[in-house]
Amino acid sequence: MYGWTGKILRVDLTTGQCHREQIPVDLLHAYLGGRGLGVRLMRDRFRLDPMDPEMPLIFAVGPLCGTSSPTAARMACVSRSPLTGTIYDCSAGGRFAWRMKGCGLDAIFITGKSKEPVYLSVYGDLASLCPAGELWGKGIKETVLLLQGKGSVAAVGPAGENGVLFANIMMGEGNSIGRGGLGAVMGGKGLKAITVNGTAPVAISAPERFNEARNDVMRLFRASPVIFGELGIAEYGTPALVDLMAQRRMAPTNNFQSTYFADSGNYSGPAIRKEFHAKKDGCYGCPIQCKKSTPDHEPLPEYETVNHFGALNGISDLHSIVRANSLCNELGMDTISAAATLSAFGEERGRFPAVEEVPGLLYDIAFRRAEGLLLSLGSRKFAEQRHRPELSMTVKSLELPAYDPRGAYGMALAYATSNRGGCHLRAYPISHEILRKPVPTDRFSFSGKARIIKIAEDVNAAVDSLVACKFAFFGATLEEYGELLSAVTGVEYGPEVLKTIGERIYLTERFYNCENGFSLADDQLPGRFFTEPGTSGDGIDVPPIDRERFEEELQKYYRIRGLNEDGTFADPSFLERQP
Amino acid sequence: MYGWTGKILRVDLTTGQCHREQIPVDLLHAYLGGRGLGVRLMRDRFRLDPMDPEMPLIFAVGPLCGTSSPTAARMACVSRSPLTGTIYDCSAGGRFAWRMKGCGLDAIFITGKSKEPVYLSVYGDLASLCPAGELWGKGIKETVLLLQGKGSVAAVGPAGENGVLFANIMMGEGNSIGRGGLGAVMGGKGLKAITVNGTAPVAISAPERFNEARNDVMRLFRASPVIFGELGIAEYGTPALVDLMAQRRMAPTNNFQSTYFADSGNYSGPAIRKEFHAKKDGCYGCPIQCKKSTPDHEPLPEYETVNHFGALNGISDLHSIVRANSLCNELGMDTISAAATLSAFGEERGRFPAVEEVPGLLYDIAFRRAEGLLLSLGSRKFAEQRHRPELSMTVKSLELPAYDPRGAYGMALAYATSNRGGCHLRAYPISHEILRKPVPTDRFSFSGKARIIKIAEDVNAAVDSLVACKFAFFGATLEEYGELLSAVTGVEYGPEVLKTIGERIYLTERFYNCENGFSLADDQLPGRFFTEPGTSGDGIDVPPIDRERFEEELQKYYRIRGLNEDGTFADPSFLERQP
């Protein structure tokens, strides 16, 4: 078999047992790897509390990992989110995936709960659980430094140990498994870290075909202004978007009270580069190197982070924003949710946090004390407790990122339908609505968006299962990645087959959520977007979203997906018919 | 009694007892407070190992503390240094001194060793030892945040807990009790932190006289270009010196292999201000506000720190330097010694540390592991262990700061005679040799320097006992501070009386050291300064120092001090004759 190792490492933290098993080949063919494989392996664990010891925490790589497929040094982490209650996956880069595949593994499947803190060490064929009492309580940098001799590291910080609902799992190279709080799941299991160290090579079925496909991808990357253009992400990273979103009047500001922040230029891509001598950084072997870091490898913040610690909290000072980003990384928690929760807290008390307060509040959240005890549950629980539920700018309890939906109606629909909550990574209509790729659409219209979002969700589910990076698709398409996959595995995968696989994965996730009680009532946006306008100006008018048109388009989406009017499954046996 | 409270708090960590005692008034009159009082209280503890539980750790404020005397919110911490083996005091600002005096205390005298980690809480009249198990292992920021409700904080970080020989005690406001490793003494006692919270007012004997003296001081401050000039320390902090030292070709570079670093402009005062939006910060009530920090109160580095993490290690990148400074603060260790020890390490292995290595090495030092285990003992023990003793650029094992003595011969003598090791705070001839205050002297000549250094050492001993800040004396003199002291206490202190007190303190310290085996053999400079030239250029010639002239001036200094030719005391009963 090419592309897959066919092996899963099962780890039971309660008994301390680790053993390898074979994965049925038809599952690999039908779900590829990464997100798809992880979601498939979750199928028999409905209605389990995310913090239940038997809740699995799954790390899965894909068939492209270990090859020189561009942007493929990635993996997915899958479980159920303690923040959203949905099934949850997150894609992460770095070197971990590559080294995990080098241990001969497609997946690591962790259940149980350890009495004492442990870390999992996988060194080639050997897997063992080691005492981590001395690591417990330590920040991420220190933990990674102490473990780095053992290979690539994934670890939780104090936030994960203490059960912050938006705690991350941080990768040793600075990447993160972010958003839905899988760090709390890992910390709750008493698992401080995982190290992987393997170098087994990955063979390719058709090397010449692979090289041709790879050349096609690289040519498309080079031709893409979004990737390698003068103002593209290779040059400035995602903060390249700061000026663009300001011009479009869709930069969420003061907890989404407005959509324009006059000082956003302080943290634009060029401003960050100048101020921090930013250099390119990125995942293993990736040609784009979109990450930016300082000369001593301190990661610099992404677009969502600068906007949310900046505009969303009314903070102008770049250094304070960068420090907040570093502190979240060090404590191991999600920057978007942390900043958005602080912003809701700010609106509730009538004063957004001053720069001097932010570090203390972040510590309080990570250690779950004082104000932080409530804030660590995320903005939705915070706002409900304060009897101001309207202040939580979330979908399915997940804090929205930095694209105001009043400035991009596709994004409004994408937030609502996302089956892991309000994120920009299930479908990214910004691509066509703002970046005009592959074709421009009218950002102030819902027309045609239901179908576009459905397709994008399916495509991304496939991409997350290869696993490749979504940024690759600002240049390449499933056509070229299908070629890469076919060449690697010797199994034919055209773009339509990949979309079908993506749809299978997406519906499996939705089915899981529906079984846990999710429905139309959860596919909603915060009320503010329908009642308050954004910030108009510079010839751009940003009115509130028309709720009727939104709901109409949502119904159209359900029809395209084959769902009932209330968003549930018409066919309760859907899952049984899948491989 | 005005000016003094007359009370000392004695804390025995072994038994857990705290009680207050009266301090004899004649001791207060003869030693003032701060350094002088602390040194006097050390007098009966000769030949005790610094890490012996019975070694006292003394915090002492002075008679000006609590009044509006400019720069007087300071105190001294006194013990024996585990790095140098000498008696050791360090002056520190912030708010701690003010709040400690507000608890009605002139001094806190701590002995013993606690079985479990504790912190000392002083709240008005009440003093208690509280469990600190949850604070142990935590960095400084986190510790301060957890304790800040209890008042001003002084705490040790991981470096102090683990016994790094140059561990600091860090003040909650960002100031530090630095250099000689008193953090290791405190950590060795199991004492994580001290909090003080008192507001008792300090009465002034002659308020009108006090106001006049205060006005005189303020007028002299305003007239001083070094303090309030366009390029002065109020404007840029001590990094104002970067360009000056570069122009003078006396910026220690590559472990003192040269004295000029082409990239030093990257971390000059103006460069730091621009890059970090530096704002003024400083000790409680101080009109100078020489500290610089970012808008969210992250302290920015001092001159010595930027030079030593910069030029001394061949590092050009400002952000890496600032991060190293922040990391040392967080781990609780001295920046000068940390950077200089890394520099010696760099010269020994033939490659100065790359910016990427620095954070890891600093962690390794603070946690005393890997390379850091040896480096945590300071550059002298490191260099001796590697059989390259000449690479340690120290006097009495204390790493030299950022004034190359080949460019200022008074500094050469000051380093050699300093009774706490190679520092710039016993005498600061840079004042006249470079800043031309109060009068210029020839920096490439030893002529007259012995007497100047002796007087400066005595003056500074008095200043450290008032306690006032040395920066005040770029403007004012002992004349005005004597007036302030007389007005506060109702006891007449002219400048000559203060110098006599300073001499008493200085000789008490030297006596203590001689009793512990120090002599001429320890009043020496590293050989490099006598055999290798500095970096000439720009019309400035920086030859090696003439060893004969140095030794001649050292003998002259001994004669002026009334010491034997080998630096020991002619009169073994000196101490008995002192109050």
GROMACS .gro file of C-alpha atoms in nm, chain A residues 194-515:
model
  322
  194ILE     CA    1   0.313   1.402   2.301
  195THR     CA    2   0.651   1.363   2.136
  196VAL     CA    3   0.702   1.186   1.805
  197ASN     CA    4   1.029   1.096   1.644
  198GLY     CA    5   1.035   0.880   1.335
  199THR     CA    6   1.210   0.885   1.000
  200ALA     CA    7   1.055   0.596   0.806
  201PRO     CA    8   1.035   0.706   0.441
  202VAL     CA    9   0.705   0.728   0.251
  203ALA     CA   10   0.709   0.557  -0.088
  204ILE     CA   11   0.529   0.703  -0.391
  205SER     CA   12   0.340   0.482  -0.634
  206ALA     CA   13   0.409   0.683  -0.953
  207PRO     CA   14   0.704   0.919  -0.902
  208GLU     CA   15   0.700   1.078  -1.249
  209ARG     CA   16   0.331   1.154  -1.238
  210PHE     CA   17   0.386   1.293  -0.890
  211ASN     CA   18   0.661   1.528  -1.008
  212GLU     CA   19   0.446   1.659  -1.289
  213ALA     CA   20   0.156   1.726  -1.055
  214ARG     CA   21   0.391   1.891  -0.810
  215ASN     CA   22   0.528   2.119  -1.082
  216ASP     CA   23   0.173   2.216  -1.179
  217VAL     CA   24   0.096   2.309  -0.820
  218MET     CA   25   0.412   2.514  -0.786
  219ARG     CA   26   0.341   2.700  -1.110
  220LEU     CA   27  -0.008   2.788  -0.989
  221PHE     CA   28   0.136   2.906  -0.654
  222ARG     CA   29   0.380   3.135  -0.832
  223ALA     CA   30   0.103   3.277  -1.051
  224SER     CA   31  -0.121   3.355  -0.752
  225PRO     CA   32  -0.113   3.717  -0.633
  226VAL     CA   33  -0.269   3.609  -0.303
  227ILE     CA   34   0.015   3.366  -0.233
  228PHE     CA   35   0.326   3.515  -0.389
  229GLY     CA   36   0.208   3.863  -0.490
  230GLU     CA   37   0.371   4.183  -0.373
  231LEU     CA   38   0.115   4.214  -0.092
  232GLY     CA   39   0.054   3.840  -0.058
  233ILE     CA   40   0.068   3.601   0.236
  234ALA     CA   41   0.419   3.473   0.162
  235GLU     CA   42   0.539   3.831   0.198
  236TYR     CA   43   0.335   3.953   0.496
  237GLY     CA   44   0.147   3.650   0.630
  238THR     CA   45  -0.223   3.681   0.703
  239PRO     CA   46  -0.185   4.037   0.842
  240ALA     CA   47  -0.171   4.127   0.472
  241LEU     CA   48  -0.549   4.134   0.521
  242VAL     CA   49  -0.550   4.417   0.776
  243ASP     CA   50  -0.552   4.704   0.526
  244LEU     CA   51  -0.786   4.521   0.291
  245MET     CA   52  -1.048   4.463   0.560
  246ALA     CA   53  -1.015   4.823   0.679
  247GLN     CA   54  -1.073   4.953   0.327
  248ARG     CA   55  -1.376   4.723   0.293
  249ARG     CA   56  -1.515   4.847   0.626
  250MET     CA   57  -1.545   4.495   0.763
  251ALA     CA   58  -1.289   4.483   1.044
  252PRO     CA   59  -1.479   4.386   1.361
  253THR     CA   60  -1.425   4.663   1.616
  254ASN     CA   61  -1.530   4.705   1.981
  255ASN     CA   62  -1.704   4.367   2.002
  256PHE     CA   63  -1.860   4.412   1.656
  257GLN     CA   64  -2.020   4.744   1.750
  258SER     CA   65  -1.849   4.888   1.444
  259THR     CA   66  -1.648   4.763   1.147
  260TYR     CA   67  -1.368   5.016   1.111
  261PHE     CA   68  -1.078   5.096   1.343
  262ALA     CA   69  -0.883   5.411   1.260
  263ASP     CA   70  -0.556   5.279   1.408
  264SER     CA   71  -0.554   4.942   1.234
  265GLY     CA   72  -0.256   5.059   1.024
  266ASN     CA   73  -0.046   5.014   1.340
  267TYR     CA   74  -0.071   4.639   1.299
  268SER     CA   75  -0.085   4.595   0.923
  269GLY     CA   76   0.147   4.343   0.757
  270PRO     CA   77   0.403   4.608   0.657
  271ALA     CA   78   0.390   4.769   1.004
  272ILE     CA   79   0.460   4.435   1.173
  273ARG     CA   80   0.745   4.358   0.936
  274LYS     CA   81   0.908   4.694   0.996
  275GLU     CA   82   0.862   4.693   1.372
  276PHE     CA   83   0.973   4.334   1.436
  277HIS     CA   84   1.211   4.270   1.147
  278ALA     CA   85   0.971   3.990   1.062
  279LYS     CA   86   1.120   3.702   0.869
  280LYS     CA   87   0.950   3.415   0.687
  281ASP     CA   88   0.881   3.099   0.875
  282GLY     CA   89   0.649   2.806   0.825
  283CYS     CA   90   0.575   2.437   0.817
  284TYR     CA   91   0.827   2.174   0.722
  285GLY     CA   92   0.903   2.181   0.352
  286CYS     CA   93   0.632   2.435   0.268
  287PRO     CA   94   0.721   2.665  -0.023
  288ILE     CA   95   0.492   2.947   0.100
  289GLN     CA   96   0.632   3.003   0.450
  290CYS     CA   97   0.339   3.225   0.546
  291LYS     CA   98   0.429   3.242   0.915
  292LYS     CA   99   0.620   3.548   1.028
  293SER     CA  100   0.850   3.552   1.326
  294THR     CA  101   1.116   3.768   1.483
  295PRO     CA  102   1.485   3.698   1.423
  296ASP     CA  103   1.490   3.483   1.737
  297HIS     CA  104   1.189   3.279   1.622
  298GLU     CA  105   0.919   3.434   1.835
  299PRO     CA  106   0.602   3.379   1.630
  300LEU     CA  107   0.426   3.699   1.525
  301PRO     CA  108   0.046   3.715   1.529
  302GLU     CA  109  -0.195   3.621   1.252
  303TYR     CA  110  -0.456   3.855   1.104
  304GLU     CA  111  -0.737   3.734   1.331
  305THR     CA  112  -0.519   3.785   1.636
  306VAL     CA  113  -0.408   4.140   1.557
  307ASN     CA  114  -0.762   4.243   1.476
  308HIS     CA  115  -0.912   4.087   1.788
  309PHE     CA  116  -0.649   4.203   2.036
  310GLY     CA  117  -0.648   4.530   1.838
  311ALA     CA  118  -0.971   4.671   1.692
  312LEU     CA  119  -1.208   4.433   1.872
  313ASN     CA  120  -1.075   4.558   2.205
  314GLY     CA  121  -1.001   4.912   2.088
  315ILE     CA  122  -0.624   4.864   2.137
  316SER     CA  123  -0.386   5.054   1.906
  317ASP     CA  124  -0.046   4.956   2.039
  318LEU     CA  125   0.122   4.689   1.828
  319HIS     CA  126   0.365   4.578   2.096
  320SER     CA  127   0.085   4.511   2.341
  321ILE     CA  128  -0.093   4.307   2.076
  322VAL     CA  129   0.218   4.104   2.001
  323ARG     CA  130   0.274   4.048   2.370
  324ALA     CA  131  -0.085   3.929   2.417
  325ASN     CA  132  -0.033   3.685   2.130
  326SER     CA  133   0.290   3.553   2.285
  327LEU     CA  134   0.125   3.519   2.624
  328CYS     CA  135  -0.168   3.321   2.481
  329ASN     CA  136   0.083   3.093   2.306
  330GLU     CA  137   0.281   3.051   2.625
  331LEU     CA  138  -0.028   2.975   2.836
  332GLY     CA  139  -0.165   2.758   2.556
  333MET     CA  140  -0.494   2.915   2.461
  334ASP     CA  141  -0.677   3.038   2.157
  335THR     CA  142  -0.610   3.401   2.066
  336ILE     CA  143  -0.940   3.460   1.882
  337SER     CA  144  -1.160   3.329   2.163
  338ALA     CA  145  -0.945   3.487   2.435
  339ALA     CA  146  -0.954   3.829   2.271
  340ALA     CA  147  -1.323   3.806   2.177
  341THR     CA  148  -1.415   3.700   2.530
  342LEU     CA  149  -1.223   3.996   2.671
  343SER     CA  150  -1.408   4.216   2.425
  344ALA     CA  151  -1.749   4.087   2.542
  345PHE     CA  152  -1.631   4.139   2.899
  346GLY     CA  153  -1.533   4.496   2.802
  347GLU     CA  154  -1.867   4.578   2.645
  348GLU     CA  155  -2.052   4.430   2.943
  349ARG     CA  156  -1.873   4.645   3.199
  350GLY     CA  157  -1.880   4.949   2.970
  351ARG     CA  158  -1.505   4.975   2.923
  352PHE     CA  159  -1.281   4.770   2.695
  353PRO     CA  160  -0.966   4.637   2.863
  354ALA     CA  161  -0.674   4.878   2.885
  355VAL     CA  162  -0.344   4.744   2.750
  356GLU     CA  163  -0.209   4.719   3.104
  357GLU     CA  164  -0.496   4.492   3.208
  358VAL     CA  165  -0.466   4.242   2.926
  359PRO     CA  166  -0.172   4.031   3.054
  360GLY     CA  167  -0.328   4.000   3.400
  361LEU     CA  168  -0.663   3.900   3.255
  362LEU     CA  169  -0.501   3.640   3.031
  363TYR     CA  170  -0.321   3.490   3.329
  364ASP     CA  171  -0.645   3.493   3.526
  365ILE     CA  172  -0.819   3.307   3.245
  366ALA     CA  173  -0.543   3.046   3.209
  367PHE     CA  174  -0.534   2.985   3.582
  368ARG     CA  175  -0.911   3.012   3.615
  369ARG     CA  176  -0.931   3.258   3.901
  370ALA     CA  177  -1.093   3.593   3.979
  371GLU     CA  178  -1.269   3.733   3.669
  372GLY     CA  179  -1.090   3.467   3.467
  373LEU     CA  180  -1.289   3.184   3.625
  374LEU     CA  181  -1.599   3.285   3.429
  375LEU     CA  182  -1.414   3.421   3.126
  376SER     CA  183  -1.238   3.086   3.085
  377LEU     CA  184  -1.573   2.940   2.979
  378GLY     CA  185  -1.583   3.163   2.672
  379SER     CA  186  -1.792   3.465   2.586
  380ARG     CA  187  -2.123   3.282   2.555
  381LYS     CA  188  -2.129   3.141   2.906
  382PHE     CA  189  -1.988   3.471   3.033
  383ALA     CA  190  -2.262   3.676   2.865
  384GLU     CA  191  -2.537   3.437   2.975
  385GLN     CA  192  -2.420   3.449   3.336
  386ARG     CA  193  -2.431   3.826   3.320
  387HIS     CA  194  -2.780   3.813   3.165
  388ARG     CA  195  -2.654   3.985   2.851
  389PRO     CA  196  -2.651   3.690   2.604
  390GLU     CA  197  -2.658   3.932   2.311
  391LEU     CA  198  -2.299   4.038   2.390
  392SER     CA  199  -2.153   3.702   2.293
  393MET     CA  200  -2.055   3.731   1.928
  394THR     CA  201  -2.049   3.358   1.865
  395VAL     CA  202  -2.202   3.083   1.657
  396LYS     CA  203  -2.248   2.756   1.847
  397SER     CA  204  -2.050   2.924   2.130
  398LEU     CA  205  -1.741   2.968   1.913
  399GLU     CA  206  -1.616   3.326   1.895
  400LEU     CA  207  -1.631   3.475   1.546
  401PRO     CA  208  -1.305   3.566   1.371
  402ALA     CA  209  -1.214   3.895   1.208
  403TYR     CA  210  -1.443   3.915   0.905
  404ASP     CA  211  -1.757   4.108   0.983
  405PRO     CA  212  -2.043   3.925   0.810
  406ARG     CA  213  -2.221   4.256   0.739
  407GLY     CA  214  -1.942   4.313   0.485
  408ALA     CA  215  -1.953   3.966   0.324
  409TYR     CA  216  -2.285   3.781   0.315
  410GLY     CA  217  -2.130   3.453   0.210
  411MET     CA  218  -1.935   3.468   0.534
  412ALA     CA  219  -2.261   3.521   0.723
  413LEU     CA  220  -2.395   3.194   0.581
  414ALA     CA  221  -2.062   3.016   0.631
  415TYR     CA  222  -2.051   3.113   1.000
  416ALA     CA  223  -2.408   2.993   1.049
  417THR     CA  224  -2.369   2.655   0.880
  418SER     CA  225  -2.021   2.572   1.006
  419ASN     CA  226  -2.052   2.249   1.199
  420ARG     CA  227  -1.775   2.334   1.443
  421GLY     CA  228  -1.910   2.684   1.523
  422GLY     CA  229  -1.829   3.038   1.409
  423CYS     CA  230  -1.502   2.997   1.223
  424HIS     CA  231  -1.362   3.094   0.885
  425LEU     CA  232  -1.214   2.756   0.802
  426ARG     CA  233  -1.515   2.548   0.695
  427ALA     CA  234  -1.586   2.775   0.401
  428TYR     CA  235  -1.394   3.092   0.323
  429PRO     CA  236  -1.611   3.303   0.092
  430ILE     CA  237  -1.371   3.592   0.157
  431SER     CA  238  -1.178   3.424  -0.120
  432HIS     CA  239  -1.433   3.524  -0.387
  433GLU     CA  240  -1.613   3.805  -0.206
  434ILE     CA  241  -1.296   4.005  -0.130
  435LEU     CA  242  -0.992   3.840  -0.290
  436ARG     CA  243  -1.191   3.770  -0.612
  437LYS     CA  244  -1.064   3.409  -0.635
  438PRO     CA  245  -1.147   3.204  -0.837
  439VAL     CA  246  -1.415   3.456  -0.953
  440PRO     CA  247  -1.558   3.762  -0.780
  441THR     CA  248  -1.908   3.756  -0.628
  442ASP     CA  249  -2.112   4.044  -0.486
  443ARG     CA  250  -2.030   4.060  -0.118
  444PHE     CA  251  -2.352   4.240  -0.025
  445SER     CA  252  -2.576   3.973  -0.178
  446PHE     CA  253  -2.688   3.625  -0.069
  447SER     CA  254  -2.760   3.527  -0.426
  448GLY     CA  255  -2.603   3.188  -0.512
  449LYS     CA  256  -2.415   3.175  -0.183
  450ALA     CA  257  -2.588   2.861  -0.047
  451ARG     CA  258  -2.446   2.645  -0.323
  452ILE     CA  259  -2.103   2.810  -0.310
  453ILE     CA  260  -2.081   2.753   0.065
  454LYS     CA  261  -2.192   2.391   0.039
  455ILE     CA  262  -1.924   2.318  -0.221
  456ALA     CA  263  -1.657   2.503  -0.026
  457GLU     CA  264  -1.741   2.307   0.288
  458ASP     CA  265  -1.704   1.979   0.100
  459VAL     CA  266  -1.380   2.084  -0.068
  460ASN     CA  267  -1.230   2.195   0.262
  461ALA     CA  268  -1.330   1.868   0.428
  462ALA     CA  269  -1.134   1.688   0.158
  463VAL     CA  270  -0.838   1.927   0.187
  464ASP     CA  271  -0.832   1.875   0.565
  465SER     CA  272  -0.814   1.501   0.504
  466LEU     CA  273  -0.526   1.494   0.254
  467VAL     CA  274  -0.400   1.682   0.469
  468ALA     CA  275  -0.310   1.998   0.273
  469CYS     CA  276  -0.318   2.365   0.368
  470LYS     CA  277  -0.615   2.579   0.267
  471PHE     CA  278  -0.374   2.850   0.154
  472ALA     CA  279  -0.262   2.618  -0.128
  473PHE     CA  280  -0.608   2.666  -0.278
  474PHE     CA  281  -0.554   3.036  -0.342
  475GLY     CA  282  -0.343   2.897  -0.628
  476ALA     CA  283  -0.409   2.529  -0.696
  477THR     CA  284  -0.736   2.333  -0.709
  478LEU     CA  285  -0.859   1.982  -0.626
  479GLU     CA  286  -0.765   1.893  -0.984
  480GLU     CA  287  -0.391   1.916  -0.910
  481TYR     CA  288  -0.418   1.780  -0.558
  482GLY     CA  289  -0.619   1.486  -0.691
  483GLU     CA  290  -0.330   1.421  -0.929
  484LEU     CA  291  -0.081   1.433  -0.642
  485LEU     CA  292  -0.297   1.194  -0.439
  486SER     CA  293  -0.344   0.952  -0.728
  487ALA     CA  294   0.030   0.956  -0.800
  488VAL     CA  295   0.118   0.893  -0.434
  489THR     CA  296  -0.139   0.619  -0.363
  490GLY     CA  297  -0.188   0.451  -0.698
  491VAL     CA  298  -0.564   0.493  -0.648
  492GLU     CA  299  -0.745   0.730  -0.888
  493TYR     CA  300  -0.886   1.039  -0.720
  494GLY     CA  301  -1.038   1.298  -0.954
  495PRO     CA  302  -1.176   1.626  -0.817
  496GLU     CA  303  -1.535   1.496  -0.817
  497VAL     CA  304  -1.438   1.189  -0.615
  498LEU     CA  305  -1.264   1.416  -0.365
  499LYS     CA  306  -1.570   1.638  -0.337
  500THR     CA  307  -1.786   1.332  -0.270
  501ILE     CA  308  -1.546   1.226   0.004
  502GLY     CA  309  -1.561   1.579   0.145
  503GLU     CA  310  -1.941   1.569   0.145
  504ARG     CA  311  -1.935   1.232   0.325
  505ILE     CA  312  -1.711   1.378   0.593
  506TYR     CA  313  -1.916   1.695   0.629
  507LEU     CA  314  -2.243   1.507   0.663
  508THR     CA  315  -2.093   1.262   0.910
  509GLU     CA  316  -1.999   1.560   1.128
  510ARG     CA  317  -2.344   1.713   1.093
  511PHE     CA  318  -2.502   1.381   1.177
  512TYR     CA  319  -2.292   1.356   1.490
  513ASN     CA  320  -2.402   1.706   1.592
  514CYS     CA  321  -2.770   1.637   1.520
  515GLU     CA  322  -2.750   1.324   1.732
   0.00000   0.00000   0.00000
